[in-house]
mmCIF file of N, CA and C in Angstrom:
data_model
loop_
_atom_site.group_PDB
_atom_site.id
_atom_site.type_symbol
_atom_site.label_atom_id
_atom_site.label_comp_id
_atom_site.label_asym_id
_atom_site.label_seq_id
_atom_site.Cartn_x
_atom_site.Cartn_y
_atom_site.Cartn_z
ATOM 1 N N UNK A 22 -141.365 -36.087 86.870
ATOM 2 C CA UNK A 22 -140.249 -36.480 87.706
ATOM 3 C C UNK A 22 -139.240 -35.344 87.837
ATOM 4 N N UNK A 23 -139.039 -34.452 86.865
ATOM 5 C CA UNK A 23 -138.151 -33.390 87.182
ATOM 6 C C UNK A 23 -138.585 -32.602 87.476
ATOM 7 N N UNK A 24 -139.888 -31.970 87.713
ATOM 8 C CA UNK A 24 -140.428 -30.985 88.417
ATOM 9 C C UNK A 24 -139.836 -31.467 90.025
ATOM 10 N N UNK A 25 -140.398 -32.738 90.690
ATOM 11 C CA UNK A 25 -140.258 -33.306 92.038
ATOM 12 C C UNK A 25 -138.538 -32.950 92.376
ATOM 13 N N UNK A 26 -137.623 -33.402 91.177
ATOM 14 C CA UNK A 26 -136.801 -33.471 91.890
ATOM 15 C C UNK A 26 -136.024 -31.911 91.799
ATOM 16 N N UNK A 27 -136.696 -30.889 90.877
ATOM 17 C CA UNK A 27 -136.336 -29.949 91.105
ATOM 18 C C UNK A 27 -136.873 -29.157 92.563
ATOM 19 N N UNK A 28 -138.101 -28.999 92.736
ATOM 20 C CA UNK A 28 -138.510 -29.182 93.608
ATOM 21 C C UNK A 28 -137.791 -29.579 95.454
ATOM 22 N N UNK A 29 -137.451 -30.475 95.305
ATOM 23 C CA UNK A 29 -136.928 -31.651 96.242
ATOM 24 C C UNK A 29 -135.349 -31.358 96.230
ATOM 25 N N UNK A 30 -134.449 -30.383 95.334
ATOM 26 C CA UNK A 30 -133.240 -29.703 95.533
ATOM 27 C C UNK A 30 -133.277 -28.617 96.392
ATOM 28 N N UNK A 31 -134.760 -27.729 95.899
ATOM 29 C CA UNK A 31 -134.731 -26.354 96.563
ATOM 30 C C UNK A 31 -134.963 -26.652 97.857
ATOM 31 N N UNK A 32 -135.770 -27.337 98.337
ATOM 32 C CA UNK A 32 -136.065 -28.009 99.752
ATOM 33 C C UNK A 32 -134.888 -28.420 100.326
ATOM 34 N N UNK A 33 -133.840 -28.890 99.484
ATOM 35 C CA UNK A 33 -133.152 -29.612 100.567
ATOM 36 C C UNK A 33 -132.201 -28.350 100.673
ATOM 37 N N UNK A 34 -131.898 -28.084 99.894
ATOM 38 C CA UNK A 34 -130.386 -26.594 99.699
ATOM 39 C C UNK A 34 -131.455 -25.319 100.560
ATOM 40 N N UNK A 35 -132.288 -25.291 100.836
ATOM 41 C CA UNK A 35 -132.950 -24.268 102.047
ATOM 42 C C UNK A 35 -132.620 -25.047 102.812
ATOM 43 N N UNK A 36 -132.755 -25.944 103.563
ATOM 44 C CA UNK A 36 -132.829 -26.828 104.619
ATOM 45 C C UNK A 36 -131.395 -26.658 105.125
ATOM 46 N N UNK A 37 -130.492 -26.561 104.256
ATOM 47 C CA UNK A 37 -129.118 -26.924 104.489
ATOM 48 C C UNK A 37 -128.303 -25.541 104.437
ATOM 49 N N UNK A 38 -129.044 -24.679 104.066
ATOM 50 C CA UNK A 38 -128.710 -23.269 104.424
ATOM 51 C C UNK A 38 -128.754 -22.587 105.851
ATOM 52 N N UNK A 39 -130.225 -23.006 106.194
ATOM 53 C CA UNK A 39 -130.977 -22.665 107.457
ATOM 54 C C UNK A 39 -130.115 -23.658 108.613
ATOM 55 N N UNK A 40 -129.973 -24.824 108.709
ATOM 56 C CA UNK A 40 -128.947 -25.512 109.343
ATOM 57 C C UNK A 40 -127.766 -24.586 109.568
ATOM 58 N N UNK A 41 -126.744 -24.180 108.358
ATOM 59 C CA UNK A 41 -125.640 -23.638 108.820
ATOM 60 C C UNK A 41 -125.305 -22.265 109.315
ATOM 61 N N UNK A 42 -126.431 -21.956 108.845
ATOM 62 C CA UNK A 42 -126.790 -20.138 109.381
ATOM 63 C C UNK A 42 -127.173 -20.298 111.278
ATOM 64 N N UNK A 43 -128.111 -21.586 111.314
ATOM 65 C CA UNK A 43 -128.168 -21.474 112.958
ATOM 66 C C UNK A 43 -127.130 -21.786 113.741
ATOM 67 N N UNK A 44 -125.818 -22.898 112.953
ATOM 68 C CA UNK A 44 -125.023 -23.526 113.781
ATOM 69 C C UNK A 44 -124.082 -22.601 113.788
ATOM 70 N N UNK A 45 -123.787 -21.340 112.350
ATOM 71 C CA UNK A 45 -122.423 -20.230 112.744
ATOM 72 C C UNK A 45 -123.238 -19.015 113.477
ATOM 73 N N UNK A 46 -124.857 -18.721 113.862
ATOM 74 C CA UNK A 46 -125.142 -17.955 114.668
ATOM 75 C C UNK A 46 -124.972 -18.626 116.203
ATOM 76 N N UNK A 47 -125.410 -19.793 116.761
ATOM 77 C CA UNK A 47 -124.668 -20.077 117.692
ATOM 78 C C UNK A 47 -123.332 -20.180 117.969
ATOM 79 N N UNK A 48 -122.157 -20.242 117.331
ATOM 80 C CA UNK A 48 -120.788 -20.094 117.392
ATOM 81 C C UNK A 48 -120.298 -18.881 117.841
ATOM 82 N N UNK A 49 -121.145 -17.700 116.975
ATOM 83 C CA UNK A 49 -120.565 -16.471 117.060
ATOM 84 C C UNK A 49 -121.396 -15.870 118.485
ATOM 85 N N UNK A 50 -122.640 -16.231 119.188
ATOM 86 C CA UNK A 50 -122.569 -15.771 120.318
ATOM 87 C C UNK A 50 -122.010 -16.480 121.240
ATOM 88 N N UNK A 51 -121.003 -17.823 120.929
ATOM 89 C CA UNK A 51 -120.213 -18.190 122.054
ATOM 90 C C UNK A 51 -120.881 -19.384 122.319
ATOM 91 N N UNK A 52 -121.766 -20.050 122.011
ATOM 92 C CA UNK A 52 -122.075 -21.329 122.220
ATOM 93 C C UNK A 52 -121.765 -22.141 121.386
ATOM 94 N N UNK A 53 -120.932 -23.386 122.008
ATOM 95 C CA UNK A 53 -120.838 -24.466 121.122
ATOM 96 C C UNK A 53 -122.132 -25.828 120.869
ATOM 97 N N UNK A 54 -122.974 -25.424 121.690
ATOM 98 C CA UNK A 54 -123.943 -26.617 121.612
ATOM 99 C C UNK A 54 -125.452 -25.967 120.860
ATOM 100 N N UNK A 55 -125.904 -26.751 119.971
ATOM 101 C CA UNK A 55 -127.265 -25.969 119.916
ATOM 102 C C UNK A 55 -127.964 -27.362 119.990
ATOM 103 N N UNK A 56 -129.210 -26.817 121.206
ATOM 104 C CA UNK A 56 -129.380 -28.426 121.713
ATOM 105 C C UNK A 56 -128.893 -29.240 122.203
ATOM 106 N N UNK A 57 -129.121 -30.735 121.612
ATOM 107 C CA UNK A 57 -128.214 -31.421 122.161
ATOM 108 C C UNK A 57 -126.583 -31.935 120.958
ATOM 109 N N UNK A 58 -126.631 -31.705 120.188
ATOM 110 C CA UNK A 58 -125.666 -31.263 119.388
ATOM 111 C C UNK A 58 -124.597 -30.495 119.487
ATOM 112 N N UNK A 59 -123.570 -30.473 118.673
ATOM 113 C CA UNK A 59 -122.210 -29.588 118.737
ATOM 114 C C UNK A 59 -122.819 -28.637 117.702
ATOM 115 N N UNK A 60 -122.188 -27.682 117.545
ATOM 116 C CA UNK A 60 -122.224 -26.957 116.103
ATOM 117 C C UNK A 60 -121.350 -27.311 114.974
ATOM 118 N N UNK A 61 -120.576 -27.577 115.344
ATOM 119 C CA UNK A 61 -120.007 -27.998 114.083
ATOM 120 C C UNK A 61 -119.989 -29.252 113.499
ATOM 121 N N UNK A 62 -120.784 -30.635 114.283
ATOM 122 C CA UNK A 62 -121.915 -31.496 113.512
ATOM 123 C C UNK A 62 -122.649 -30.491 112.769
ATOM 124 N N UNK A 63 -123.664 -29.433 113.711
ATOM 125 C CA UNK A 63 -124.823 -29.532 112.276
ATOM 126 C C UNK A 63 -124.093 -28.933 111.343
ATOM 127 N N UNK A 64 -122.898 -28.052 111.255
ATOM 128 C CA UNK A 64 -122.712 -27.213 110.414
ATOM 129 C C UNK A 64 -122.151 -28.284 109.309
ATOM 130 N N UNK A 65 -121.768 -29.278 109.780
ATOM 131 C CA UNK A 65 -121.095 -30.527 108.371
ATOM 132 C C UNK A 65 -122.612 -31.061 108.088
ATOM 133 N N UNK A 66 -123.353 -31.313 108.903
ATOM 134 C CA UNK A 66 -124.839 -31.131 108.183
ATOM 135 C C UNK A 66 -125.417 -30.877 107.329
ATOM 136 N N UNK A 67 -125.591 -29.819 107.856
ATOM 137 C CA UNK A 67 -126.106 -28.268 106.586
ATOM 138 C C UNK A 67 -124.948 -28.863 105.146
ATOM 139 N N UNK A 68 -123.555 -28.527 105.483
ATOM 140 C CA UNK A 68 -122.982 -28.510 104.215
ATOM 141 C C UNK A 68 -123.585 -29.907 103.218
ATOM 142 N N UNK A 69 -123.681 -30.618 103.900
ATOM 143 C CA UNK A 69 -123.785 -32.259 103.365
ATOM 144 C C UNK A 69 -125.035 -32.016 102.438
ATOM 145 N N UNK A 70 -125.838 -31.345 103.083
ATOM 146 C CA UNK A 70 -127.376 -31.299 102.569
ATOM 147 C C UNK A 70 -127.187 -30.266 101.421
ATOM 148 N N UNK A 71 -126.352 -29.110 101.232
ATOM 149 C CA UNK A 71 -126.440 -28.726 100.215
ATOM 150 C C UNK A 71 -125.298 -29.777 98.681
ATOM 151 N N UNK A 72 -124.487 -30.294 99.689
ATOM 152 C CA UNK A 72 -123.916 -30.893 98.035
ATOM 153 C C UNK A 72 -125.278 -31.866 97.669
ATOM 154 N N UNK A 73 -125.803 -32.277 98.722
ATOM 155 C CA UNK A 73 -127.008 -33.081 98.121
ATOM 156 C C UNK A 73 -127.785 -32.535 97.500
ATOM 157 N N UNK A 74 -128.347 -31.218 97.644
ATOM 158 C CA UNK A 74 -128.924 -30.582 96.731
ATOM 159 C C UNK A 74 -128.153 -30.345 95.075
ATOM 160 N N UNK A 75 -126.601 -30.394 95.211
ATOM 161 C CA UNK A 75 -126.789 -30.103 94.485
ATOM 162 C C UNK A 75 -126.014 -31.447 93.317
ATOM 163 N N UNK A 76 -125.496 -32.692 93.800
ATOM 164 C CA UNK A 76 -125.999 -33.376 93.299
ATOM 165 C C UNK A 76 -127.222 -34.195 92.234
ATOM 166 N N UNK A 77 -128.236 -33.882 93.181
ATOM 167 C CA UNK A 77 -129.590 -33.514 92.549
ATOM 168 C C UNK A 77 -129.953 -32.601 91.419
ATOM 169 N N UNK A 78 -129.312 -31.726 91.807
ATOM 170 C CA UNK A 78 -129.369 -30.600 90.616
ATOM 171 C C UNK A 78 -128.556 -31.178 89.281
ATOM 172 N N UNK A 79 -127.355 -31.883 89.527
ATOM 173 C CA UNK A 79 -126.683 -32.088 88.455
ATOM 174 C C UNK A 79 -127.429 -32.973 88.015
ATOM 175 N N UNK A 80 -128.207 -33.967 88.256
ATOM 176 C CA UNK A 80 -128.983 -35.364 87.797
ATOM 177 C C UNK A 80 -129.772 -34.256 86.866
ATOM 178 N N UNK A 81 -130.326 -33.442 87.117
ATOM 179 C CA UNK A 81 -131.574 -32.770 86.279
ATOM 180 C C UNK A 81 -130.763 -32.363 85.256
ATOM 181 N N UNK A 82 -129.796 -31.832 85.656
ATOM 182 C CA UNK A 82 -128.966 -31.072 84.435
ATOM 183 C C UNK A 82 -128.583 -32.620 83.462
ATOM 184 N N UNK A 83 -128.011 -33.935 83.835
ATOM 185 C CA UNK A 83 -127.823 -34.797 82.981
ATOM 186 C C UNK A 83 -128.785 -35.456 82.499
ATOM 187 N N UNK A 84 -129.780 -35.252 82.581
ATOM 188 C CA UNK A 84 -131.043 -35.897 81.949
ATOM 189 C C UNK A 84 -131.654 -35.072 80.810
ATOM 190 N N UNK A 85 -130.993 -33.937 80.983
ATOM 191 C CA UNK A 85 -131.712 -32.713 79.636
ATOM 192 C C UNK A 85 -130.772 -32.572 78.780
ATOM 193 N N UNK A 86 -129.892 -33.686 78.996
ATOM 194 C CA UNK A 86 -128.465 -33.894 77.420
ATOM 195 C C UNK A 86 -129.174 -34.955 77.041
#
């Protein structure tokens, strides 16, 4: 189970990296939409997905006390 959910942090904290890297590279060439989206939805996105990662991360860390 802590392999998965270690696992299942790195997945999500990439995921949520790659999200905010596309939504401040569309910003900075001047677009506010990527897709059908704003950017700064996905970019609260992305962020969301990394506290979830790292949430997750803290569960692993409280289970090895």
């Amino acid at each position: 189970m802590e392999k998965i959910l270690g696992v299942l942090s790195s997945v999500v904290a990439a995921s949520g990296i790659v999200v905010c890297v596309v939504s401040g590279l569309s910003r900075v060439v001047g677009s506010s939409f990527v897709g059908d989206f704003e950017a700064m939805t996905l970019f609260a996105v992305g962020v969301g997905l990394m506290v979830l990662a790292c949430l997750i991360k803290l569960e692993l860390l409280a289970r090895k006390l």
